[in-house]
Amino acid sequence: MTLISASILDGNHMNLLNDVLEIQKGGGDSIHVDIMDGHYVKNLTFGPKTVEHLRKTTDLPIDVHFEMYKQEDFIDLFIDAGANMITLQLESCLHPLRAIEKIKRRGCSVSLAIAPMTGLDSVKHFIHEIDQINLMSVEPGFGGQRFREEVYKKIEFIKDIIEKEKLQTVISVDGGVNETNMAKLIDLGVGNLIIGSRIFKNQEVEKNLQYLRNVISNNTFRGEKV
Ligand code: DX5
Ligand code: ZN
């Protein structure tokens, strides 16, 4: 089954509790929390305290996406706060292998995100080490950007490696995901759709999630149900 991870970047930062409750009611499978430092990307978002309080309000898995520099220095802080998965951003991570090892040693799941224009050559070296690969379909930094179709080819390339090498790595796509591209993403083998602004459209979180769930279950891309 395809999972939906709700990115709270476009949520109501003054009332995340309500957003999380609606995500649960709407059937979201996890919460995606983008941590931005104002340097790697020109935006500032959440901190470990946010994750700590999210942890107290939900049993849903929390995926913390580091869109920042000095990622290694913050791993323990966010795992202590309650993260179930840390997503490292490859382009701003100084020693990715060391960071991956550190996360795994803490018993936390690890995902690796790559920006749209980053090639897949280096990812080949990491794919055996991670639980999830996050193929970003927008430039890191903001919600509500246009989905970049270049990601389709990357999904095919990674899916091929995963199948040939019989890996369990989940493919996730992050950025601009909505009802117009979900069917194709699922068809190509994406297991986790990370969705932000489409879920928060008109602040109707529960309704939007239920609608997107229906799109997944009625998916008839290429005439086949998924
Ligand atoms: C972008 C973030 C995404 C973002 C997705 O830098 O990593 O997680 O919240 O939001 P939408 O779905 O609006 O593109
Ligand atoms: Zn993200």
Short mmCIF file of C-alpha atoms in Angstrom, two decimals, residues 1-221:
data_model
loop_
_atom_site.label_atom_id
_atom_site.label_comp_id
_atom_site.label_asym_id
_atom_site.label_seq_id
_atom_site.Cartn_x
_atom_site.Cartn_y
_atom_site.Cartn_z
CA MET A 1 0.00 0.00 0.00
CA THR A 2 1.18 3.50 -0.76
CA LEU A 3 1.75 5.64 2.31
CA ILE A 4 1.01 9.33 2.75
CA SER A 5 3.36 11.36 4.89
CA ALA A 6 1.86 14.71 5.86
CA SER A 7 4.37 17.57 5.72
CA ILE A 8 3.35 20.21 8.28
CA LEU A 9 5.39 23.01 6.68
CA ASP A 10 2.23 24.61 5.31
CA GLY A 11 0.21 23.84 8.42
CA ASN A 12 -0.94 26.33 11.04
CA HIS A 13 2.22 26.87 13.10
CA MET A 14 0.09 28.41 15.85
CA ASN A 15 -2.10 25.33 16.05
CA LEU A 16 -0.17 22.25 15.01
CA LEU A 17 -2.09 20.19 17.54
CA ASN A 18 -5.26 20.61 15.53
CA ASP A 19 -3.41 19.84 12.30
CA VAL A 20 -1.98 16.63 13.71
CA LEU A 21 -5.38 15.50 15.00
CA GLU A 22 -6.86 16.12 11.55
CA ILE A 23 -3.99 14.27 9.88
CA GLN A 24 -4.77 11.29 12.10
CA LYS A 25 -8.49 11.45 11.35
CA GLY A 26 -7.81 11.72 7.63
CA GLY A 27 -5.60 8.62 7.69
CA GLY A 28 -2.12 10.11 7.28
CA ASP A 29 0.59 7.50 7.84
CA SER A 30 3.31 9.73 9.25
CA ILE A 31 4.24 13.33 9.97
CA HIS A 32 7.03 14.95 7.94
CA VAL A 33 8.79 17.83 9.69
CA ASP A 34 11.10 20.05 7.62
CA ILE A 35 13.90 21.59 9.66
CA MET A 36 15.28 24.66 7.87
CA ASP A 37 18.17 26.76 9.16
CA GLY A 38 17.99 29.96 7.08
CA HIS A 39 21.38 29.16 5.52
CA TYR A 40 21.10 26.08 3.34
CA VAL A 41 17.63 27.34 2.43
CA LYS A 42 16.19 30.81 2.93
CA ASN A 43 13.53 29.75 5.36
CA LEU A 44 13.23 29.00 9.07
CA THR A 45 10.85 26.43 10.46
CA PHE A 46 10.80 24.13 13.46
CA GLY A 47 13.16 22.93 16.20
CA PRO A 48 13.56 19.96 18.54
CA LYS A 49 10.94 21.39 20.91
CA THR A 50 8.35 21.17 18.15
CA VAL A 51 9.20 17.52 17.62
CA GLU A 52 9.10 16.87 21.36
CA HIS A 53 5.56 18.27 21.56
CA LEU A 54 4.45 16.51 18.39
CA ARG A 55 5.68 13.29 19.97
CA LYS A 56 3.43 13.89 22.98
CA THR A 57 0.38 14.41 20.79
CA THR A 58 0.63 11.53 18.31
CA ASP A 59 1.77 7.95 17.89
CA LEU A 60 2.28 8.46 14.16
CA PRO A 61 5.89 8.06 13.04
CA ILE A 62 7.75 11.37 12.77
CA ASP A 63 10.15 11.90 9.88
CA VAL A 64 12.51 14.82 10.48
CA HIS A 65 13.90 16.24 7.23
CA PHE A 66 17.14 18.21 7.75
CA GLU A 67 17.25 21.01 5.19
CA MET A 68 20.23 22.67 6.80
CA TYR A 69 23.96 22.63 7.43
CA LYS A 70 25.75 20.87 10.32
CA GLN A 71 23.21 18.07 10.22
CA GLU A 72 25.39 15.65 12.16
CA ASP A 73 25.39 17.96 15.18
CA PHE A 74 21.59 17.78 15.49
CA ILE A 75 20.95 14.06 15.10
CA ASP A 76 20.92 13.22 18.82
CA LEU A 77 18.79 16.23 19.72
CA PHE A 78 16.01 15.29 17.29
CA ILE A 79 16.11 11.58 18.09
CA ASP A 80 15.89 12.41 21.80
CA ALA A 81 12.91 14.63 20.96
CA GLY A 82 11.13 11.64 19.42
CA ALA A 83 11.97 11.39 15.72
CA ASN A 84 11.42 7.91 14.23
CA MET A 85 13.24 8.73 11.03
CA ILE A 86 15.90 11.28 10.17
CA THR A 87 16.10 12.40 6.56
CA LEU A 88 19.53 13.74 5.70
CA GLN A 89 19.86 16.21 2.85
CA LEU A 90 22.78 14.97 0.78
CA GLU A 91 23.88 18.35 -0.65
CA SER A 92 24.34 20.02 2.73
CA CYS A 93 25.68 17.02 4.64
CA LEU A 94 29.44 17.05 5.14
CA HIS A 95 29.94 13.37 6.00
CA PRO A 96 26.83 11.49 4.92
CA LEU A 97 28.12 8.00 5.71
CA ARG A 98 29.15 9.01 9.20
CA ALA A 99 25.78 10.66 9.78
CA ILE A 100 23.91 7.59 8.48
CA GLU A 101 25.88 5.35 10.85
CA LYS A 102 25.19 7.66 13.77
CA ILE A 103 21.43 7.56 13.12
CA LYS A 104 21.42 3.78 12.78
CA ARG A 105 23.39 3.30 15.97
CA ARG A 106 20.59 5.16 17.76
CA GLY A 107 18.06 2.65 16.40
CA CYS A 108 16.36 5.31 14.28
CA SER A 109 15.37 4.88 10.64
CA VAL A 110 17.32 6.83 8.06
CA SER A 111 16.34 8.43 4.81
CA LEU A 112 18.46 10.34 2.31
CA ALA A 113 17.01 13.27 0.36
CA ILE A 114 18.43 14.64 -2.87
CA ALA A 115 17.46 17.88 -4.58
CA PRO A 116 16.01 17.79 -8.12
CA MET A 117 19.24 18.70 -9.92
CA THR A 118 21.50 16.31 -8.02
CA GLY A 119 22.56 13.28 -10.03
CA LEU A 120 22.09 9.74 -8.82
CA ASP A 121 25.69 8.63 -9.10
CA SER A 122 26.56 9.21 -5.47
CA VAL A 123 23.25 7.78 -4.27
CA LYS A 124 24.26 4.38 -5.66
CA HIS A 125 26.86 4.22 -2.89
CA PHE A 126 24.33 4.93 -0.15
CA ILE A 127 21.29 3.00 -1.27
CA HIS A 128 22.25 -0.16 0.69
CA GLU A 129 22.63 1.82 3.89
CA ILE A 130 19.28 3.57 4.10
CA ASP A 131 15.63 2.72 4.80
CA GLN A 132 14.22 5.34 2.46
CA ILE A 133 15.38 7.49 -0.44
CA ASN A 134 13.65 10.86 -0.71
CA LEU A 135 13.68 12.03 -4.32
CA MET A 136 12.79 15.69 -4.04
CA SER A 137 10.58 17.04 -6.79
CA VAL A 138 10.99 20.72 -5.79
CA GLU A 139 14.01 22.74 -4.70
CA PRO A 140 14.36 22.47 -0.91
CA GLY A 141 13.03 25.45 1.04
CA PHE A 142 9.33 26.08 0.54
CA GLY A 143 6.00 24.34 0.23
CA GLY A 144 3.62 24.95 -2.64
CA GLN A 145 6.15 24.85 -5.48
CA ARG A 146 5.61 23.32 -8.90
CA PHE A 147 6.28 19.58 -9.20
CA ARG A 148 9.34 18.87 -11.37
CA GLU A 149 8.70 16.01 -13.74
CA GLU A 150 12.42 15.27 -14.01
CA VAL A 151 11.92 13.12 -10.92
CA TYR A 152 10.13 10.40 -12.92
CA LYS A 153 13.36 9.27 -14.59
CA LYS A 154 15.14 9.19 -11.23
CA ILE A 155 12.43 7.00 -9.74
CA GLU A 156 12.83 4.53 -12.61
CA PHE A 157 16.59 4.46 -12.17
CA ILE A 158 16.43 3.87 -8.41
CA LYS A 159 13.59 1.36 -8.69
CA ASP A 160 15.74 -0.65 -11.06
CA ILE A 161 18.64 -0.81 -8.59
CA ILE A 162 16.30 -1.72 -5.73
CA GLU A 163 14.77 -4.56 -7.71
CA LYS A 164 18.03 -5.91 -9.10
CA GLU A 165 19.66 -5.90 -5.70
CA LYS A 166 16.52 -7.04 -3.87
CA LEU A 167 16.65 -4.15 -1.42
CA GLN A 168 13.84 -3.07 0.92
CA THR A 169 14.54 0.65 0.45
CA VAL A 170 11.33 2.68 0.17
CA ILE A 171 11.16 5.37 -2.50
CA SER A 172 9.56 8.61 -1.34
CA VAL A 173 8.87 11.76 -3.34
CA ASP A 174 8.76 15.16 -1.66
CA GLY A 175 7.39 18.33 -3.23
CA GLY A 176 4.42 19.31 -5.36
CA VAL A 177 2.66 15.97 -4.98
CA ASN A 178 -1.07 16.12 -5.66
CA GLU A 179 -3.88 14.25 -7.43
CA THR A 180 -2.46 15.08 -10.87
CA ASN A 181 0.82 13.20 -10.40
CA MET A 182 0.12 10.64 -7.67
CA ALA A 183 -1.06 7.88 -9.98
CA LYS A 184 2.08 7.98 -12.08
CA LEU A 185 4.31 8.12 -9.00
CA ILE A 186 2.64 5.06 -7.54
CA ASP A 187 2.82 3.26 -10.84
CA LEU A 188 6.57 3.88 -10.99
CA GLY A 189 7.05 2.38 -7.54
CA VAL A 190 6.90 5.22 -5.03
CA GLY A 191 5.93 3.81 -1.63
CA ASN A 192 5.67 7.02 0.37
CA LEU A 193 4.16 10.26 -0.92
CA ILE A 194 5.24 13.28 1.14
CA ILE A 195 2.53 15.89 0.71
CA GLY A 196 2.34 19.40 2.17
CA SER A 197 0.31 22.21 0.63
CA ARG A 198 -2.26 19.93 -1.04
CA ILE A 199 -3.18 18.55 2.37
CA PHE A 200 -3.54 22.01 3.89
CA LYS A 201 -5.58 23.50 1.01
CA ASN A 202 -8.35 25.65 2.55
CA GLN A 203 -7.25 24.23 5.95
CA GLU A 204 -9.49 21.20 5.26
CA VAL A 205 -6.88 18.69 6.31
CA GLU A 206 -9.05 15.70 7.12
CA LYS A 207 -11.19 16.11 4.02
CA ASN A 208 -8.18 16.61 1.73
CA LEU A 209 -6.42 13.55 3.09
CA GLN A 210 -9.48 11.40 2.68
CA TYR A 211 -9.83 12.63 -0.89
CA LEU A 212 -6.16 11.82 -1.64
CA ARG A 213 -6.57 8.38 -0.05
CA ASN A 214 -9.51 7.75 -2.38
CA VAL A 215 -7.42 8.81 -5.35
CA ILE A 216 -4.87 6.19 -4.30
CA SER A 217 -7.41 3.40 -3.84
CA ASN A 218 -9.18 4.17 -7.11
CA ASN A 219 -5.91 4.53 -8.96
CA THR A 220 -6.39 3.24 -12.46
CA PHE A 221 -3.22 4.55 -14.03
#
